[in-house]
Coordinates of C-alpha atoms in Angstrom, one line a residue:
Chain D
X287 CA 155.8 146.2 110.3
X288 CA 155.3 148.5 108.5
X289 CA 154.2 145.8 105.5
X290 CA 152.2 144.7 108.5
X291 CA 150.4 148.4 109.5
X292 CA 150.6 148.7 105.4
X293 CA 147.5 145.6 104.9
X294 CA 145.8 146.5 108.3
X295 CA 145.7 150.2 106.1
X296 CA 144.9 148.6 102.8
X297 CA 142.5 146.5 104.2
X298 CA 140.3 149.4 105.1
X299 CA 141.0 151.4 101.8
X300 CA 138.3 149.2 99.6
X301 CA 134.9 150.5 100.9
X302 CA 131.3 148.6 101.4
X303 CA 132.6 146.5 104.1
X304 CA 129.4 147.0 106.1
X305 CA 127.0 147.6 103.7
X306 CA 127.5 143.4 101.8
X307 CA 129.1 141.9 104.8
X308 CA 125.5 143.0 105.9
X309 CA 123.6 142.8 103.0
X310 CA 125.3 139.1 103.2
X311 CA 124.8 138.4 105.9
X312 CA 120.8 139.5 105.7
X313 CA 120.0 137.4 103.3
X314 CA 121.6 134.2 104.6
X315 CA 120.3 133.8 108.0
X316 CA 116.2 134.7 105.9
X317 CA 117.0 132.4 103.4
X318 CA 119.3 129.7 105.4
X319 CA 120.2 129.4 108.2
X320 CA 115.8 130.3 109.6
X321 CA 114.3 128.6 107.0
X322 CA 116.7 125.1 107.9
X323 CA 116.3 125.8 111.4
X324 CA 112.5 125.4 111.5
X325 CA 113.9 121.9 110.8
X326 CA 115.6 121.2 114.3
X327 CA 113.2 123.4 116.0
X328 CA 110.1 121.6 114.5
X329 CA 111.9 118.6 116.0
X330 CA 111.7 120.0 119.4
X331 CA 107.8 119.1 119.9
X332 CA 108.2 115.4 119.2
X333 CA 109.7 113.5 122.3
X334 CA 112.2 111.4 121.9
X335 CA 110.9 108.4 122.3
X336 CA 108.5 109.9 119.0
X337 CA 111.7 110.7 117.1
X338 CA 113.2 108.1 118.2
X339 CA 110.5 105.5 116.5
X340 CA 109.8 107.9 113.6
X341 CA 113.1 107.6 112.6
X342 CA 113.5 104.2 113.5
X343 CA 111.0 102.5 111.9
X344 CA 111.1 100.0 110.0
X345 CA 109.6 101.1 105.9
X346 CA 112.4 104.8 107.2
X347 CA 115.8 101.7 108.5
X348 CA 115.0 100.8 104.9
X349 CA 115.4 103.4 102.6
X350 CA 118.1 105.2 104.5
X351 CA 119.5 101.2 103.1
X352 CA 118.4 101.8 99.5
X353 CA 119.6 105.4 99.7
X354 CA 123.6 104.8 101.3
X355 CA 124.1 101.4 99.0
X356 CA 122.7 103.4 95.6
X357 CA 124.5 106.4 96.6
X358 CA 127.3 104.9 97.2
X359 CA 127.8 102.6 94.5
X360 CA 126.8 105.6 92.0
X361 CA 129.6 107.7 93.4
X362 CA 132.2 104.8 92.8
X363 CA 131.3 104.4 89.5
X364 CA 131.3 107.6 88.3
X365 CA 135.0 108.1 90.5
X366 CA 136.0 104.0 87.3
X367 CA 134.7 106.6 84.7
X368 CA 134.3 109.2 85.3
X369 CA 138.3 109.2 85.3
X370 CA 138.7 108.3 81.8
X371 CA 137.0 110.0 80.4
X372 CA 138.5 112.8 82.4
X373 CA 142.2 111.1 81.0
X374 CA 140.2 110.4 77.4
X375 CA 138.7 113.6 77.2
X376 CA 142.6 115.7 78.0
X377 CA 144.9 112.8 76.3
X378 CA 143.8 111.3 73.7
X379 CA 143.1 112.9 70.3
X380 CA 139.5 112.1 68.4
X381 CA 137.2 114.1 66.2
X382 CA 134.5 115.7 67.4
X383 CA 136.1 116.2 70.9
X384 CA 134.7 119.5 71.5
X385 CA 131.3 118.7 71.6
X386 CA 132.4 115.7 73.4
X387 CA 134.5 117.9 76.6
X388 CA 130.1 119.8 76.6
X389 CA 128.3 117.2 76.5
X390 CA 129.5 116.1 79.9
X391 CA 128.0 119.2 81.3
X392 CA 124.3 117.6 80.1
X393 CA 123.5 116.4 83.9
X394 CA 124.0 119.9 85.6
X395 CA 121.8 121.3 82.7
X396 CA 119.4 119.3 82.1
X397 CA 116.5 119.5 84.5
X398 CA 116.5 116.5 86.5
X399 CA 112.6 115.1 86.0
X400 CA 113.6 115.7 82.5
X401 CA 116.1 113.0 82.8
X402 CA 114.0 110.8 84.8
X403 CA 111.7 110.2 82.1
X404 CA 114.0 109.7 79.7
X405 CA 116.4 106.9 81.6
X406 CA 113.1 105.2 82.8
X407 CA 111.9 105.0 78.8
X408 CA 115.2 104.1 78.0
X409 CA 116.0 101.6 80.9
X410 CA 112.5 100.0 80.9
X411 CA 112.1 96.4 80.5
X412 CA 110.5 97.8 77.2
X413 CA 112.6 101.0 76.5
X414 CA 115.3 100.6 73.7
X415 CA 117.9 99.8 76.8
X416 CA 115.7 97.8 78.7
X417 CA 114.6 94.9 76.1
X418 CA 118.1 93.4 75.5
X419 CA 118.0 92.7 79.2
X420 CA 117.3 89.2 80.9
X421 CA 116.4 91.0 83.7
X422 CA 114.3 94.5 84.9
X423 CA 116.5 97.4 85.8
X424 CA 114.4 99.9 85.9
X425 CA 112.1 100.4 88.9
X426 CA 114.5 98.6 90.5
X427 CA 117.8 99.0 92.2
X428 CA 119.8 99.0 89.2
X429 CA 117.5 101.8 87.7
X430 CA 118.0 104.4 90.9
X431 CA 122.0 103.1 90.7
X432 CA 121.5 104.3 86.6
X433 CA 120.1 107.4 87.6
X434 CA 122.3 108.7 90.2
X435 CA 125.4 108.1 88.3
X436 CA 124.3 109.9 85.2
X437 CA 123.1 112.9 87.3
X438 CA 126.7 112.5 89.6
X439 CA 129.4 111.6 86.1
X440 CA 130.3 116.4 86.1
X441 CA 131.5 116.5 89.5
X442 CA 134.4 113.6 88.8
X443 CA 135.2 114.2 84.7
X444 CA 135.1 118.2 86.3
X445 CA 136.8 118.6 89.5
X446 CA 139.9 115.9 87.6
X447 CA 140.1 117.3 84.5
X448 CA 142.0 120.3 85.8
X449 CA 143.8 118.8 87.7
X450 CA 145.4 116.2 84.6
X451 CA 145.6 119.1 82.9
X452 CA 148.1 120.6 84.9
X453 CA 150.9 117.6 85.3
X454 CA 154.3 118.6 84.4
X455 CA 155.3 116.1 81.7
X456 CA 158.4 116.3 83.0
X457 CA 157.6 114.7 85.8
X458 CA 156.5 112.3 83.5
X459 CA 159.3 112.1 81.8
X460 CA 161.6 111.4 85.1
X461 CA 159.6 108.9 86.2
X462 CA 160.2 107.2 82.9
X463 CA 163.9 108.9 83.0
X464 CA 164.4 106.6 85.6
X465 CA 163.0 103.0 84.0
X466 CA 159.2 103.1 85.4
X467 CA 156.9 101.6 82.6
X468 CA 154.0 103.6 82.0
X469 CA 151.7 101.3 84.8
X470 CA 154.3 102.4 87.4
X471 CA 154.5 106.2 86.3
X472 CA 150.4 106.6 86.3
X473 CA 150.1 104.6 89.8
X474 CA 152.6 106.1 91.5
X475 CA 152.9 109.3 90.1
X476 CA 150.0 110.5 88.0
X477 CA 147.4 108.5 90.2
X478 CA 148.9 110.7 93.7
X479 CA 148.3 113.1 92.2
X480 CA 144.9 112.9 91.7
X481 CA 143.9 112.1 94.3
X482 CA 142.2 114.0 95.8
X483 CA 140.6 115.8 92.7
X484 CA 139.2 112.2 92.4
X485 CA 138.3 112.4 96.3
X486 CA 136.2 115.7 95.7
X487 CA 134.6 114.1 92.5
X488 CA 133.4 111.4 95.1
X489 CA 131.9 113.5 98.3
X490 CA 130.4 115.5 95.8
X491 CA 128.8 113.5 93.4
X492 CA 127.6 110.9 96.4
X493 CA 127.0 114.1 98.8
X494 CA 124.3 115.3 95.6
X495 CA 123.1 111.9 95.0
X496 CA 121.8 111.5 98.3
X497 CA 119.4 113.9 98.0
X498 CA 118.7 113.2 95.1
X499 CA 115.1 113.0 93.8
X500 CA 113.6 114.6 90.8
X501 CA 116.1 111.8 88.4
X502 CA 115.2 109.0 91.1
X503 CA 111.3 108.9 91.6
X504 CA 110.8 108.3 88.0
X505 CA 112.9 105.1 87.9
X506 CA 112.8 103.6 91.3
X507 CA 109.3 102.4 91.1
X508 CA 108.5 103.6 94.6
X509 CA 108.5 100.2 96.5
X510 CA 108.1 100.4 100.5
X511 CA 111.3 99.4 102.0
X512 CA 112.5 97.6 98.5
X513 CA 113.1 101.4 96.6
X514 CA 112.0 103.4 98.2
X515 CA 114.5 106.2 98.8
X516 CA 114.8 109.0 101.5
X517 CA 113.5 112.1 100.2
X518 CA 110.4 109.6 98.8
X519 CA 109.7 108.9 102.7
X520 CA 109.7 112.8 103.1
X521 CA 107.5 113.6 100.2
X522 CA 105.1 111.0 101.0
X523 CA 105.0 111.6 105.5
X524 CA 104.2 115.9 103.7
X525 CA 101.3 114.7 101.2
X526 CA 99.7 112.9 104.2
X527 CA 100.2 115.6 106.6
X528 CA 102.7 115.0 108.4
X529 CA 105.0 117.5 109.8
X530 CA 106.1 116.1 112.3
X531 CA 107.4 113.3 110.4
X532 CA 108.8 114.2 107.6
X533 CA 110.8 117.1 109.9
X534 CA 112.1 114.1 111.8
X535 CA 113.7 112.2 108.8
X536 CA 114.9 115.4 107.4
X537 CA 117.6 115.6 110.3
X538 CA 118.1 112.1 110.2
X539 CA 120.0 113.9 106.4
X540 CA 120.7 116.4 107.2
X541 CA 122.9 115.1 110.1
X542 CA 124.6 113.1 107.7
X543 CA 125.4 115.2 105.4
X544 CA 126.6 117.3 107.5
X545 CA 128.7 114.9 109.0
X546 CA 130.0 113.6 105.5
X547 CA 130.6 116.7 104.5
X548 CA 132.6 117.1 107.6
X549 CA 135.0 113.4 107.5
X550 CA 134.9 114.7 103.3
X551 CA 136.8 117.7 104.7
X552 CA 138.9 116.4 107.1
X553 CA 140.4 113.7 104.8
X554 CA 140.9 116.0 102.0
X555 CA 142.7 118.4 103.8
X556 CA 145.5 115.4 105.0
X557 CA 145.5 114.2 101.3
X558 CA 146.4 118.0 100.5
X559 CA 149.4 117.5 102.7
X560 CA 150.3 114.5 102.1
X561 CA 150.9 114.7 98.4
X562 CA 151.0 118.7 98.3
X563 CA 152.7 119.5 101.2
Chain Y
X85 CA 161.6 137.1 70.0
X86 CA 162.2 135.3 67.3
X87 CA 165.1 133.0 69.3
X88 CA 162.6 132.3 72.3
X89 CA 159.8 130.9 69.6
X90 CA 161.7 129.2 68.2
X91 CA 163.2 127.4 71.3
X92 CA 159.1 126.8 72.1
X93 CA 158.8 124.9 69.2
X94 CA 161.9 123.0 69.2
X95 CA 161.0 121.6 72.8
X96 CA 157.8 121.2 71.8
X97 CA 158.9 119.2 68.8
X98 CA 160.9 117.4 71.7
X99 CA 158.0 117.0 73.3
X100 CA 156.3 114.9 70.6
X101 CA 159.6 112.6 69.9
X102 CA 159.7 111.8 73.2
X103 CA 156.0 111.1 74.5
X104 CA 155.9 108.6 71.3
X105 CA 158.7 107.1 72.8
X106 CA 157.8 106.7 76.7
X107 CA 155.0 108.9 78.2
X108 CA 152.5 106.9 76.2
X109 CA 150.0 104.3 76.7
X110 CA 150.3 101.5 74.3
X111 CA 147.8 102.0 71.0
X112 CA 146.0 98.9 72.7
X113 CA 145.1 100.7 75.2
X114 CA 144.3 104.5 74.4
X115 CA 141.6 102.5 71.5
X116 CA 140.3 100.8 75.0
X117 CA 140.6 103.7 77.5
X118 CA 138.5 106.1 75.1
X119 CA 136.0 103.8 73.7
X120 CA 135.1 102.8 77.7
X121 CA 134.8 106.6 77.3
X122 CA 133.4 107.5 74.3
X123 CA 130.6 104.2 75.6
X124 CA 129.5 104.9 78.0
X125 CA 129.3 109.2 77.4
X126 CA 126.7 107.0 74.6
X127 CA 124.3 105.3 76.6
X128 CA 124.5 107.6 79.6
X129 CA 124.2 111.5 77.4
X130 CA 124.0 110.9 74.4
X131 CA 120.7 108.4 73.5
X132 CA 118.9 109.4 76.7
X133 CA 118.9 113.6 75.1
X134 CA 118.3 111.3 71.4
X135 CA 115.4 109.7 73.8
X136 CA 113.9 112.8 74.3
X137 CA 113.0 114.1 71.5
X138 CA 112.7 110.9 69.3
X139 CA 109.9 110.0 72.0
X140 CA 108.5 113.6 71.7
X141 CA 107.9 113.7 68.0
X142 CA 107.0 110.1 67.8
X143 CA 102.6 110.8 67.1
X144 CA 103.6 113.4 64.8
X145 CA 104.2 117.2 65.0
X146 CA 100.4 117.8 66.0
X147 CA 100.7 116.1 68.9
X148 CA 103.4 117.5 69.4
X149 CA 102.1 121.6 68.2
X150 CA 99.1 120.0 70.8
X151 CA 100.8 118.7 74.2
X152 CA 103.1 122.6 74.4
X153 CA 100.0 125.0 73.2
X154 CA 97.7 123.1 76.1
X155 CA 97.2 126.4 78.1
X156 CA 98.7 123.6 81.3
X157 CA 101.5 124.1 78.6
X158 CA 101.3 127.6 78.3
X159 CA 100.6 128.5 81.8
X160 CA 103.7 125.5 82.6
X161 CA 105.9 127.9 81.1
X162 CA 104.7 131.2 82.4
X163 CA 104.8 130.5 85.8
X164 CA 108.7 128.9 84.7
X165 CA 109.5 132.0 83.5
X166 CA 108.0 134.6 86.2
X167 CA 110.3 132.3 88.7
X168 CA 112.5 132.5 87.0
X169 CA 113.1 136.3 86.4
X170 CA 112.3 137.1 90.6
X171 CA 114.6 133.9 91.6
X172 CA 118.3 135.0 89.7
X173 CA 118.3 137.7 89.3
X174 CA 118.3 138.1 93.3
X175 CA 120.7 135.7 93.5
X176 CA 122.8 137.5 91.3
X177 CA 123.3 139.9 93.1
X178 CA 124.1 138.5 95.8
X179 CA 126.4 136.4 94.9
X180 CA 128.3 140.0 93.7
X181 CA 128.1 141.3 97.4
X182 CA 129.4 138.2 98.9
X183 CA 131.5 137.5 96.4
X184 CA 133.1 141.1 97.7
X185 CA 132.6 140.2 101.3
X186 CA 134.3 137.1 101.3
X187 CA 136.9 138.1 98.9
X188 CA 137.8 141.8 99.5
X189 CA 138.0 141.6 103.2
X190 CA 139.0 139.8 106.1
X191 CA 136.7 138.8 109.1
X192 CA 136.6 136.9 111.7
X193 CA 133.8 133.9 111.2
X194 CA 135.0 134.3 107.4
X195 CA 135.2 130.2 106.5
X196 CA 131.9 129.8 108.7
X197 CA 129.9 132.5 106.3
X198 CA 131.1 130.7 103.0
X199 CA 130.0 127.3 105.0
X200 CA 127.0 128.9 105.6
X201 CA 126.4 130.2 101.8
X202 CA 127.5 126.7 100.4
X203 CA 124.8 124.7 102.6
X204 CA 122.4 125.1 100.3
X205 CA 124.0 122.5 98.2
X206 CA 124.1 119.7 100.4
X207 CA 120.7 119.6 101.7
X208 CA 117.6 117.6 99.8
X209 CA 115.9 119.1 97.6
X210 CA 112.9 117.6 99.4
X211 CA 113.9 119.9 102.2
X212 CA 114.4 123.2 100.7
X213 CA 111.3 123.2 100.1
X214 CA 110.2 120.8 103.5
X215 CA 111.3 124.2 105.0
X216 CA 108.6 126.6 103.2
X217 CA 106.3 124.1 105.0
X218 CA 107.4 124.5 108.1
X219 CA 107.8 128.4 108.2
X220 CA 104.9 128.9 105.8
X221 CA 102.8 126.1 106.4
X222 CA 99.2 126.3 108.0
X223 CA 100.9 124.1 110.8
X224 CA 104.1 126.8 110.4
X225 CA 105.8 129.4 112.3
X226 CA 103.9 132.5 110.5
X227 CA 101.1 129.9 109.2
X228 CA 98.0 131.2 111.2
X229 CA 99.2 134.5 110.6
X230 CA 99.5 134.0 106.7
X231 CA 95.8 132.9 107.1
X232 CA 94.8 135.6 109.3
X233 CA 96.2 138.4 106.9
X234 CA 95.3 136.3 103.7
X235 CA 98.7 136.2 102.7
X236 CA 99.5 132.5 101.0
X237 CA 103.3 131.9 99.5
X238 CA 103.1 128.1 100.4
X239 CA 101.0 126.8 97.4
X240 CA 101.7 129.4 95.3
X241 CA 103.8 132.2 93.9
X242 CA 106.4 133.5 96.9
X243 CA 107.0 129.5 98.4
X244 CA 108.3 128.5 94.9
X245 CA 109.7 131.4 94.5
X246 CA 111.6 130.8 97.3
X247 CA 112.3 127.2 96.9
X248 CA 114.0 127.8 94.0
X249 CA 115.7 130.8 95.5
X250 CA 117.4 128.5 97.7
X251 CA 118.3 126.3 96.0
X252 CA 120.2 127.8 93.7
X253 CA 121.3 130.4 95.7
X254 CA 125.6 129.5 95.9
X255 CA 125.7 129.6 91.5
X256 CA 126.8 133.2 91.5
X257 CA 128.8 133.8 95.2
X258 CA 130.6 129.8 94.0
X259 CA 131.4 130.9 90.6
X260 CA 133.2 134.5 91.7
X261 CA 134.4 134.2 94.4
X262 CA 137.9 131.7 93.0
X263 CA 138.3 134.3 91.2
X264 CA 138.0 137.6 92.7
X265 CA 139.6 136.0 95.4
X266 CA 142.5 135.6 92.6
X267 CA 142.2 138.4 91.5
X268 CA 143.7 140.1 94.1
X269 CA 142.6 143.9 95.1
X270 CA 145.0 146.0 93.9
X271 CA 142.6 147.3 90.7
X272 CA 140.4 148.4 93.3
X273 CA 142.7 150.2 95.7
X274 CA 144.3 151.7 92.8
X275 CA 141.6 153.8 91.4
X276 CA 139.8 153.9 95.1
X277 CA 143.4 155.7 96.2
X278 CA 143.1 157.6 92.1
X279 CA 139.6 159.4 93.9
X280 CA 136.6 157.0 92.8
X281 CA 134.2 156.2 94.3
X282 CA 133.4 152.7 95.5
X283 CA 130.6 152.1 93.2
X284 CA 131.9 153.6 89.6
X285 CA 134.9 151.7 91.9
X286 CA 133.1 148.6 91.3
X287 CA 131.2 149.5 88.7
X288 CA 134.6 149.8 86.0
X289 CA 136.9 148.4 87.8
X290 CA 135.6 145.0 89.1
X291 CA 132.7 144.3 87.5
X292 CA 134.6 144.6 83.7
X293 CA 136.7 141.3 85.6
X294 CA 134.3 139.8 86.9
X295 CA 131.9 138.8 83.9
X296 CA 132.7 135.9 82.0
X297 CA 132.3 134.2 85.7
X298 CA 129.1 136.2 86.4
X299 CA 127.8 135.5 82.7
X300 CA 128.7 131.7 83.7
X301 CA 127.9 131.7 87.2
X302 CA 124.3 133.4 85.9
X303 CA 123.4 130.3 83.2
X304 CA 124.0 127.1 86.1
X305 CA 122.1 129.2 88.3
X306 CA 119.9 129.9 85.8
X307 CA 119.5 126.3 84.1
X308 CA 118.5 125.3 87.7
X309 CA 116.3 127.4 88.4
X310 CA 114.4 126.3 85.3
X311 CA 114.4 123.1 85.9
X312 CA 114.0 122.5 89.5
X313 CA 111.7 119.8 90.7
X314 CA 112.4 118.5 94.6
X315 CA 111.8 122.0 96.3
X316 CA 109.4 122.7 94.0
X317 CA 107.7 120.2 93.9
X318 CA 106.4 120.3 97.5
X319 CA 106.0 123.8 97.8
X320 CA 103.8 124.1 94.9
X321 CA 100.7 122.0 95.8
X322 CA 100.4 121.0 92.7
X323 CA 97.0 122.6 91.1
X324 CA 97.4 122.6 86.7
X325 CA 96.7 125.7 85.3
X326 CA 98.3 127.9 88.3
X327 CA 101.3 126.3 90.7
X328 CA 102.7 124.0 87.7
X329 CA 105.6 125.2 86.5
X330 CA 107.2 123.2 83.8
X331 CA 108.7 120.0 85.7
X332 CA 106.1 119.2 87.4
X333 CA 103.0 119.5 83.9
X334 CA 106.2 116.9 83.0
X335 CA 105.6 115.1 85.8
X336 CA 101.5 115.1 85.7
X337 CA 102.2 114.3 81.8
X338 CA 104.0 111.4 81.9
X339 CA 101.8 110.3 85.7
X340 CA 98.8 110.0 82.9
X341 CA 100.3 108.3 80.5
X342 CA 100.6 110.8 77.9
X343 CA 104.4 110.4 77.3
X344 CA 104.5 112.5 73.7
X345 CA 103.1 115.6 75.7
X346 CA 105.0 114.5 79.1
X347 CA 108.3 114.4 76.1
X348 CA 107.1 116.9 73.9
X349 CA 107.6 119.4 77.1
X350 CA 111.0 117.8 77.8
X351 CA 112.4 118.3 74.3
X352 CA 111.2 122.1 75.2
X353 CA 113.4 121.3 78.1
X354 CA 116.0 119.7 76.8
X355 CA 116.7 122.9 73.8
X356 CA 116.9 124.8 76.7
X357 CA 119.5 122.4 78.7
X358 CA 121.4 122.4 75.2
X359 CA 121.9 125.8 74.9
X360 CA 123.3 126.1 78.0
X361 CA 126.0 123.9 77.0
X362 CA 126.2 126.3 74.0
X363 CA 126.7 128.8 75.5
X364 CA 128.6 128.1 78.5
X365 CA 131.4 126.8 76.4
X366 CA 131.3 130.1 74.0
X367 CA 132.0 131.9 78.3
X368 CA 134.2 130.2 78.6
X369 CA 136.0 130.6 75.5
X370 CA 136.1 133.8 75.9
X371 CA 137.0 134.3 78.7
X372 CA 140.2 132.3 78.1
X373 CA 140.9 134.5 74.8
X374 CA 140.4 138.1 76.8

């Protein structure tokens, strides 16, 4: 009882609650909530059938498929290679490790447009890497996947790395002393601990990839029905002053990413409960 | 004291011995994994970075210098710096305020506010630009009023600043919230109960504790603000020498097949990115040692 009143009192000791809360609310209301609500308000001006017509237009539907499938594949690639990179950076020693570790963050620091033109010129049919392949990489969905993999890589590495660092050696020792071989220890002891972090990394990379624009427009080739991503559809409609059309597609994207975030939060909550109690 | 260090040493020694026995992968697997990781990073990080600088200087230093001293390029650099100089400090102040609210107090709707602060990360940059067109564009909510009063927001500096603020809004707050959560409120409470004012407490107690986290957030916010492309592309209107930021200038040069010039400006931005990475590393090291 006495401790309860104490915490209640101590909450009031620190000043600035009304000022900082008011400032924070005002800032996010003016700069996030009001602007975002415009998407939904503006869509209201469309009739339901017009809205459905716009968002089920074959070209738009094709773009959902391109955006979703490339983001998904890139996310999975990031899970595979990101986990390997995190593993190697935490567990093994090799020269220039600190520099290489730092370079993992490059996609966060490099402007997306710069990444876009660099990857395009590398993977174009006459580029340094593209010339060694019989098939086209840039200007196909493959190129989009490469750009999105680049953008998403640090998300997985940087969420898995700290968890891997904190796994105590004792757990692995216990597993080994009970007769498990290395693969069994990895599958049954290490992987379950890493899984929530891998999932977080995947969801961050996937969400970012769904909305990514700068790095993709250069390498995608932007052919309608084939390599046109959904953000580009919005951009094209804006350039034609079709604000209603752009907004309708934006609603689809926003709702998708909200549902995605919501689902991922639930999965994470379940995974945490299952593995960490 | 001496004994405990001795024990520690002995135990690390023991760790090393057991590690080589059952706690490490066979050498073949170790080498393969290291090779895969390094090869992946070489193809996805090192090669693109190297190609930027090599392509930039492909046609000689003169072409390079001409590209980065072109009036349009200089105008783009100036505009980018101006946008960053407005957007980053505003988001830094917001980040500190939001983190203070969300970590020092308990109130209803705290999780909701946390989600709203994070929201810009979940929104596509193109949509971040679109919302400001819907607010301030000619067909937008305030369009007629702005036109009547001859105020330009979209296709001008204010629009670019707003879009940049939106996109980079969570960076500082996201960095500070977990840090201040972990630090709790006891030090501030001590300062207040000893008679320190609210501002003094923040300045002398909180700020020294969060300074590295704040720097870290600032650097991330700054890097994104400099490089933002999608959102800015929507609101800028691409007026050369007027509303083109550096990334937009690169896009125009690239689309005009002026590859050397495009990569020259891109190389400037890459230097900034490398500088960001180095600063990040220094800050991570400093905050660990302090």
